[in-house]
Coordinates of C-alpha atoms in Angstrom, one line a residue:
Chain A
M92 CA 134.5 123.6 77.9
S93 CA 134.3 126.4 76.6
L94 CA 132.5 126.2 72.8
P95 CA 134.9 127.3 70.1
T96 CA 134.1 131.0 69.7
R97 CA 136.0 131.7 66.2
T98 CA 134.0 129.1 64.4
R99 CA 130.9 131.4 62.4
L100 CA 127.4 129.4 63.4
T101 CA 124.7 130.4 62.3
P102 CA 122.2 131.3 65.5
E103 CA 120.3 128.0 64.7
Q104 CA 123.6 125.9 65.1
R105 CA 124.7 127.7 68.3
R106 CA 121.4 127.3 70.4
H107 CA 121.7 123.5 69.4
Q108 CA 125.3 123.9 70.5
L109 CA 123.6 125.7 73.6
L110 CA 121.4 123.2 74.1
D111 CA 123.4 120.4 73.9
L112 CA 125.4 121.5 76.7
G113 CA 122.6 122.5 78.7
V114 CA 121.8 118.2 78.2
R115 CA 125.3 117.7 79.3
L116 CA 124.8 119.8 81.9
L117 CA 122.3 117.9 83.2
A118 CA 123.2 114.5 83.6
D119 CA 124.7 115.2 87.0
R120 CA 122.4 117.9 88.5
S121 CA 118.9 118.7 88.4
L122 CA 117.0 121.0 86.3
D123 CA 116.5 123.7 89.4
E124 CA 119.9 123.6 89.7
L125 CA 120.5 124.2 85.6
S126 CA 120.8 128.2 85.7
I127 CA 121.3 130.0 83.1
D128 CA 124.7 131.8 84.6
M129 CA 125.9 128.3 85.1
L130 CA 125.3 127.4 80.9
A131 CA 127.0 131.6 80.4
E132 CA 129.9 130.6 82.6
E133 CA 130.5 126.6 81.3
A134 CA 129.6 127.9 77.0
G135 CA 132.2 131.6 77.8
I136 CA 129.8 134.0 76.6
S137 CA 127.6 136.2 78.3
R138 CA 124.2 135.7 79.4
G139 CA 122.7 138.8 77.9
L140 CA 124.0 136.5 74.7
L141 CA 122.1 133.4 76.5
Y142 CA 118.6 135.5 76.9
H143 CA 118.9 136.2 73.7
Y144 CA 118.5 132.4 72.6
F145 CA 115.9 131.1 74.9
G146 CA 114.1 134.6 76.6
N147 CA 113.9 133.3 79.7
K148 CA 114.4 130.8 82.4
H149 CA 111.4 129.2 82.1
D150 CA 112.0 128.8 78.4
F151 CA 115.8 127.4 78.4
H152 CA 113.9 125.0 80.9
R153 CA 111.7 123.5 78.5
A154 CA 114.1 123.9 75.3
V155 CA 116.6 121.3 77.2
V156 CA 114.3 119.5 78.7
R157 CA 112.7 118.9 74.9
R158 CA 116.4 118.4 73.6
A159 CA 116.8 115.9 76.0
A160 CA 113.9 113.9 75.7
D161 CA 114.8 113.4 71.8
D162 CA 118.2 112.6 72.6
L163 CA 116.6 109.7 74.5
I164 CA 114.0 109.3 72.0
A165 CA 116.6 108.6 69.3
Q166 CA 119.1 106.3 71.8
T167 CA 116.8 104.0 72.3
A168 CA 115.6 103.5 69.0
P169 CA 115.4 99.2 68.3
P170 CA 117.7 98.2 65.3
V171 CA 116.0 98.1 61.8
A172 CA 117.3 93.8 62.3
G173 CA 116.4 91.1 65.0
D174 CA 113.6 89.6 66.3
P175 CA 110.7 91.4 68.1
V176 CA 112.8 90.3 71.8
E177 CA 116.5 90.7 70.7
R178 CA 115.0 94.7 69.4
L179 CA 113.3 95.3 72.4
L180 CA 116.3 94.3 74.8
A181 CA 118.6 96.8 72.5
S182 CA 116.2 99.4 73.0
M183 CA 115.9 98.5 76.7
S184 CA 119.5 98.1 77.7
A185 CA 119.9 101.9 76.1
Y186 CA 117.1 103.3 78.0
V187 CA 119.2 101.6 81.5
D188 CA 122.5 103.2 79.8
Y189 CA 120.6 106.7 79.3
V190 CA 119.1 106.5 82.5
D191 CA 122.2 105.0 84.2
A192 CA 124.2 108.2 82.4
N193 CA 121.8 111.0 82.7
Y194 CA 120.4 109.6 86.4
E195 CA 120.2 113.5 88.4
G196 CA 119.0 115.1 85.0
Y197 CA 116.3 112.2 84.3
L198 CA 114.9 112.6 88.3
S199 CA 114.1 115.6 88.2
L200 CA 112.3 115.6 84.8
V201 CA 110.2 112.4 86.2
R202 CA 109.3 114.8 89.5
G203 CA 108.9 117.3 87.5
A204 CA 106.1 115.9 85.0
G205 CA 104.8 114.0 88.4
G206 CA 104.6 117.2 90.2
G207 CA 103.2 120.4 89.3
N208 CA 105.3 121.5 86.3
E209 CA 102.6 121.6 83.5
S210 CA 105.0 122.3 80.6
I211 CA 107.2 120.0 81.8
R212 CA 104.8 117.2 81.8
D213 CA 103.5 118.3 78.8
I214 CA 107.5 117.1 77.2
Y215 CA 107.4 113.8 79.5
D216 CA 103.7 112.7 78.3
E217 CA 105.1 113.3 74.7
A218 CA 108.1 111.4 74.9
R219 CA 106.4 108.4 77.4
A220 CA 103.9 108.1 74.2
A221 CA 106.6 108.0 71.4
L222 CA 108.9 105.3 73.4
T223 CA 105.7 103.3 74.2
D224 CA 103.9 103.9 70.0
R225 CA 107.4 102.6 68.9
I226 CA 105.6 99.0 70.5
F227 CA 102.8 98.9 68.3
R228 CA 104.8 99.7 65.1
E229 CA 103.5 98.2 62.1
D230 CA 107.2 96.2 62.1
Q231 CA 106.9 95.2 65.3
E232 CA 103.1 93.9 65.5
T233 CA 104.3 90.3 66.2
L234 CA 105.3 91.7 69.3
V235 CA 102.1 93.0 70.8
P236 CA 98.6 92.8 69.2
D237 CA 97.4 96.2 68.9
T238 CA 94.4 96.2 71.3
P239 CA 92.6 99.2 73.3
A240 CA 93.8 96.5 76.3
T241 CA 97.2 96.1 75.3
R242 CA 97.9 100.0 74.6
F243 CA 96.3 100.3 77.9
V244 CA 98.4 97.6 79.9
V245 CA 101.9 98.9 78.3
R246 CA 101.1 101.9 79.3
G247 CA 101.6 100.7 82.7
W248 CA 104.8 98.9 81.7
A249 CA 106.3 102.2 81.0
A250 CA 105.7 102.9 84.5
M251 CA 107.0 100.3 85.7
V252 CA 110.0 100.7 83.3
E253 CA 110.5 104.0 85.2
E254 CA 110.0 102.9 88.5
L255 CA 112.3 99.9 88.0
V256 CA 115.7 101.6 86.6
L257 CA 115.3 104.6 88.7
G258 CA 115.2 102.2 91.9
W259 CA 117.6 100.6 90.3
K260 CA 120.0 103.6 90.4
A261 CA 118.9 104.2 93.8
D262 CA 119.7 101.3 95.2
P263 CA 121.3 98.9 92.8
G264 CA 121.8 95.9 95.3
A265 CA 119.0 93.3 94.2
V266 CA 119.8 92.8 90.3
T267 CA 123.1 93.2 88.2
K268 CA 122.2 96.1 85.5
D269 CA 122.2 92.9 83.2
E270 CA 119.4 91.4 85.0
L271 CA 117.8 94.5 85.3
I272 CA 117.7 95.1 81.3
V273 CA 116.3 91.3 81.2
I274 CA 113.5 92.2 83.4
V275 CA 112.8 95.7 81.7
T276 CA 112.3 93.3 78.2
A277 CA 110.9 90.2 79.7
T278 CA 107.6 91.9 81.5
L279 CA 106.4 93.2 78.0
P280 CA 105.1 90.0 76.8
A281 CA 104.7 89.0 80.2
L282 CA 102.0 91.8 80.7
V283 CA 100.9 91.7 77.7
G284 CA 100.2 87.7 77.9
V285 CA 97.8 88.9 80.9
V286 CA 95.4 90.6 78.2
A287 CA 96.2 89.0 74.6
P288 CA 97.4 85.2 73.6
L289 CA 101.5 85.7 72.8
P290 CA 102.2 84.4 69.1
D291 CA 104.4 81.5 69.8
E292 CA 106.7 82.8 68.6
V293 CA 107.0 85.3 70.9
A294 CA 107.0 83.1 73.5
A295 CA 109.9 81.1 72.3
Q296 CA 112.6 84.2 71.9
L297 CA 110.8 85.1 75.6
A298 CA 111.8 81.7 77.4
A299 CA 115.5 81.4 75.0
L300 CA 115.7 85.2 76.6
R301 CA 114.8 84.4 80.0
T302 CA 117.0 81.3 80.0
S303 CA 120.5 83.4 78.7
G304 CA 119.5 86.1 81.0
S305 CA 119.2 85.6 84.7
Chain B
M28 CA 77.5 118.3 107.7
S29 CA 78.4 120.1 110.6
L30 CA 79.2 117.6 113.7
P31 CA 77.5 117.4 116.5
T32 CA 77.8 120.3 119.0
R33 CA 76.8 118.5 122.2
T34 CA 78.1 115.6 122.3
R35 CA 81.2 116.3 124.6
L36 CA 84.0 114.5 123.0
T37 CA 88.1 113.7 124.2
P38 CA 90.3 116.5 122.2
E39 CA 91.5 113.2 120.9
Q40 CA 88.0 112.0 119.5
R41 CA 87.4 115.9 118.0
R42 CA 90.6 115.5 116.4
H43 CA 90.0 112.3 114.7
Q44 CA 86.4 113.9 113.7
L45 CA 87.9 116.2 112.1
L46 CA 90.3 113.9 110.4
D47 CA 87.6 112.0 109.0
L48 CA 85.5 115.3 107.7
G49 CA 89.3 116.3 105.8
V50 CA 89.5 113.0 104.0
R51 CA 86.2 112.9 102.9
L52 CA 86.4 116.5 101.2
L53 CA 89.4 115.1 99.7
A54 CA 87.5 112.8 97.4
D55 CA 86.6 115.0 94.7
R56 CA 89.0 117.8 95.6
S57 CA 93.2 117.8 95.5
L58 CA 94.9 118.9 98.4
D59 CA 95.5 122.4 97.7
E60 CA 92.0 123.0 97.3
L61 CA 91.8 121.8 100.9
S62 CA 92.0 124.6 103.1
I63 CA 91.3 125.4 107.3
D64 CA 88.8 127.7 106.5
M65 CA 87.0 125.0 104.4
L66 CA 87.1 122.4 106.8
A67 CA 85.7 125.5 109.5
E68 CA 83.1 126.2 107.4
E69 CA 82.1 122.6 107.1
A70 CA 82.6 121.2 110.6
G71 CA 80.5 124.7 111.9
I72 CA 83.6 125.1 113.9
S73 CA 85.9 128.4 114.2
R74 CA 89.3 128.7 113.0
G75 CA 90.6 129.2 116.4
L76 CA 89.6 125.8 117.3
L77 CA 91.0 124.4 114.0
Y78 CA 94.7 126.3 114.3
H79 CA 94.4 124.5 118.5
Y80 CA 94.1 121.3 117.4
F81 CA 96.2 121.4 113.5
G82 CA 98.7 124.4 114.1
N83 CA 99.0 125.2 110.7
K84 CA 97.8 124.3 107.3
H85 CA 101.3 122.1 106.8
D86 CA 100.3 120.1 109.5
F87 CA 97.0 120.0 109.2
H88 CA 97.4 118.7 105.4
R89 CA 100.3 115.8 107.0
A90 CA 97.6 115.2 109.1
V91 CA 94.5 114.4 106.8
V92 CA 97.3 112.9 104.0
R93 CA 98.5 110.4 106.9
R94 CA 94.9 109.5 107.7
A95 CA 94.0 108.9 104.2
A96 CA 96.8 106.5 104.0
D97 CA 96.1 104.4 106.9
D98 CA 92.0 104.6 105.5
L99 CA 93.7 102.8 102.1
I100 CA 95.8 100.6 103.9
A101 CA 92.7 99.3 106.1
Q102 CA 90.3 99.0 103.2
T103 CA 92.7 96.9 101.3
A104 CA 94.2 94.2 103.8
P105 CA 92.9 91.2 102.3
P106 CA 90.8 88.7 103.7
V107 CA 91.7 86.2 105.8
A108 CA 90.8 83.2 104.1
G109 CA 91.4 82.3 100.3
D110 CA 93.6 81.3 98.2
P111 CA 96.4 83.8 97.4
V112 CA 95.1 84.8 94.5
E113 CA 91.5 85.2 95.4
R114 CA 92.8 87.3 98.8
L115 CA 94.7 89.3 96.1
L116 CA 91.8 90.0 93.8
A117 CA 89.7 91.2 97.0
S118 CA 91.9 93.6 98.0
M119 CA 93.2 95.4 94.5
S120 CA 89.2 95.5 94.0
A121 CA 89.0 97.1 97.2
Y122 CA 91.9 99.0 96.0
V123 CA 90.5 100.0 92.6
D124 CA 87.3 100.7 95.1
Y125 CA 89.0 103.5 96.6
V126 CA 90.6 105.6 93.8
D127 CA 87.1 105.1 92.2
A128 CA 85.2 106.6 95.2
N129 CA 88.9 109.1 96.3
Y130 CA 90.2 110.0 92.6
E131 CA 91.2 113.8 92.9
G132 CA 92.1 113.4 96.9
Y133 CA 94.5 110.5 95.7
L134 CA 95.7 111.9 92.1
S135 CA 96.9 115.0 94.3
L136 CA 98.7 112.9 96.5
V137 CA 100.2 111.1 94.0
R138 CA 101.4 114.4 92.3
G139 CA 102.7 116.3 95.6
A140 CA 104.8 112.7 96.1
G141 CA 106.1 112.3 92.9
G142 CA 106.5 116.0 93.0
G143 CA 108.3 118.4 95.4
N144 CA 106.8 117.9 98.7
E145 CA 108.8 115.7 100.8
S146 CA 106.7 115.3 103.4
I147 CA 104.1 114.3 101.6
R148 CA 106.6 111.5 99.6
D149 CA 107.6 110.4 103.1
I150 CA 103.6 109.4 104.1
Y151 CA 103.3 107.9 100.5
D152 CA 106.3 105.8 100.5
E153 CA 105.6 104.4 104.0
A154 CA 102.3 103.5 102.7
R155 CA 103.5 102.0 99.1
A156 CA 105.8 100.2 101.6
A157 CA 103.0 99.2 104.1
L158 CA 100.4 97.9 100.3
T159 CA 103.7 96.0 99.0
D160 CA 105.2 94.3 102.3
R161 CA 101.9 92.7 102.6
I162 CA 102.4 91.2 99.8
F163 CA 105.2 89.2 101.8
R164 CA 103.8 88.4 105.2
E165 CA 104.4 84.9 106.1
D166 CA 101.2 83.7 105.3
Q167 CA 100.8 84.7 101.8
E168 CA 104.4 83.1 100.9
T169 CA 102.8 80.8 98.4
L170 CA 101.8 83.4 96.2
V171 CA 105.6 85.6 95.6
P172 CA 108.4 83.9 96.8
D173 CA 110.4 86.4 99.1
T174 CA 113.8 87.3 97.1
P175 CA 115.6 91.0 96.9
A176 CA 114.6 90.0 92.7
T177 CA 111.0 89.9 93.6
R178 CA 111.0 92.5 95.9
F179 CA 112.3 94.8 93.3
V180 CA 109.5 93.6 91.1
V181 CA 106.8 93.9 93.5
R182 CA 107.6 97.8 93.9
G183 CA 107.4 98.0 89.7
W184 CA 104.3 96.1 89.7
A185 CA 103.0 98.9 92.6
A186 CA 104.1 102.0 90.5
M187 CA 102.3 100.1 87.4
V188 CA 99.4 99.2 89.5
E189 CA 98.6 103.0 90.2
E190 CA 99.6 104.4 87.2
L191 CA 96.9 101.9 85.4
V192 CA 94.2 102.6 87.7
L193 CA 94.6 106.4 87.5
G194 CA 94.8 105.9 84.1
W195 CA 91.6 104.1 83.9
K196 CA 89.7 106.6 85.8
A197 CA 91.0 109.3 83.4
D198 CA 90.2 107.4 80.3
P199 CA 88.0 104.3 81.2
G200 CA 87.6 103.2 77.3
A201 CA 90.7 100.6 77.2
V202 CA 89.0 98.6 79.8
T203 CA 85.7 98.0 81.9
K204 CA 86.6 98.3 86.1
D205 CA 85.9 94.2 86.5
E206 CA 89.1 93.5 83.9
L207 CA 90.9 96.1 85.6
I208 CA 91.2 94.7 88.6
V209 CA 91.8 91.3 86.9
I210 CA 94.7 92.4 85.0
V211 CA 96.2 94.7 88.0
T212 CA 95.8 91.3 90.3
A213 CA 97.2 88.4 87.8
T214 CA 99.9 91.1 86.5
L215 CA 101.4 90.0 89.8
P216 CA 102.4 86.5 89.4
A217 CA 102.6 87.1 85.5
L218 CA 106.0 89.4 86.5
V219 CA 107.2 88.0 89.7
G220 CA 107.1 84.9 87.1
V221 CA 110.1 86.8 84.8
V222 CA 112.4 86.4 87.8
A223 CA 111.3 83.4 89.8
P224 CA 109.1 80.0 89.3
L225 CA 105.6 80.3 90.4
P226 CA 104.3 77.8 92.6
D227 CA 102.3 75.1 90.3
E228 CA 98.8 75.7 92.8
V229 CA 99.8 79.4 92.2
A230 CA 100.0 79.1 88.3
A231 CA 97.0 76.7 88.7
Q232 CA 94.7 79.7 90.2
L233 CA 96.2 82.5 87.7
A234 CA 94.9 80.3 84.3
A235 CA 91.7 80.3 86.6
L236 CA 91.1 84.2 87.3
R237 CA 92.1 84.7 83.5
T238 CA 89.6 82.4 82.5
S239 CA 86.9 83.9 84.8
G240 CA 87.7 87.3 84.6
S241 CA 88.4 88.5 81.0

């Protein structure tokens, strides 16, 4: 898994490559388990060079977490085509795949953000805001009307989705992966419907999803 | 606020009284801020006597958190009379009141449980299980059918309720307290409806709640 050393990389490219490696290592271990030593060994370069790129362990962890958050946001971007429920379904499917493939690292981020780690919490909060703000982009306004109450409920939905996906990974007996994806998708309009009437076409799409998926 | 010293209390009664005081102190400060010194001063007794009752700071914090969790469970017990939605509404109203009155301590428990504090997490998980298992008691089975999928969704609902109530306390602009109580109540059957058909009478009660409350 060592990086190619003959290729001339700019410092920026090399830093990027090391962060990619850090994120990959985070797939099956917690942030606490990810040390500069481990990255140096996996990358086949010296610890001194790593400190040159990342300053200290704290800055290294922040940089890896920020890269992981950026990856999550990019991988769960909804497709441009399709009706609002189809696009949300695709985005939720990618989110479940992401957590499935990166469970240990993701769990350690959630716990770090939930506990006392302020710098991890900042990145986590920004990422969650980016994921939920996407719901309210102009081209998606037919799915969820944009009001203070719907934005409030969508924040709760995001917390629920995280709990359900992590809960499913920890104890997968209650629902299948496909059922989980349909549940986390269908619950958004179901929750929003508590504070705002759903457009007729969204209600129809939702009914079709629930008939086909569960 | 010092405790009556003339009354002869058994050691068990005295310990109980000190825990009540600890829980009251937790209303407007975090667990980290609640020290043995502070409790000794407020209770008007010596630190040595407090160590006699609680062993060390860790055991003291565990005991206070367990008492706070027991209080929360007791205060949010649904009334015995009323239809399922009315009883859930009363329970949710008590839950919102509890978090409203005990915000700092409650937030520190949620963060302690979400972060690395294993002993706090155990108590937190037990309390949340007690709160959600109540939904499935035999005399409430008309509200939520008891299946693996509905239990799974109810765990997600509990995480959402916590996020919404803490979010409302931190930034109360989006919805009023009464709206919040209706939202956290109405979202339970709305979410369960995604994985199981709602009984007709629950759907009717829910429709009535949403018309009257928001």
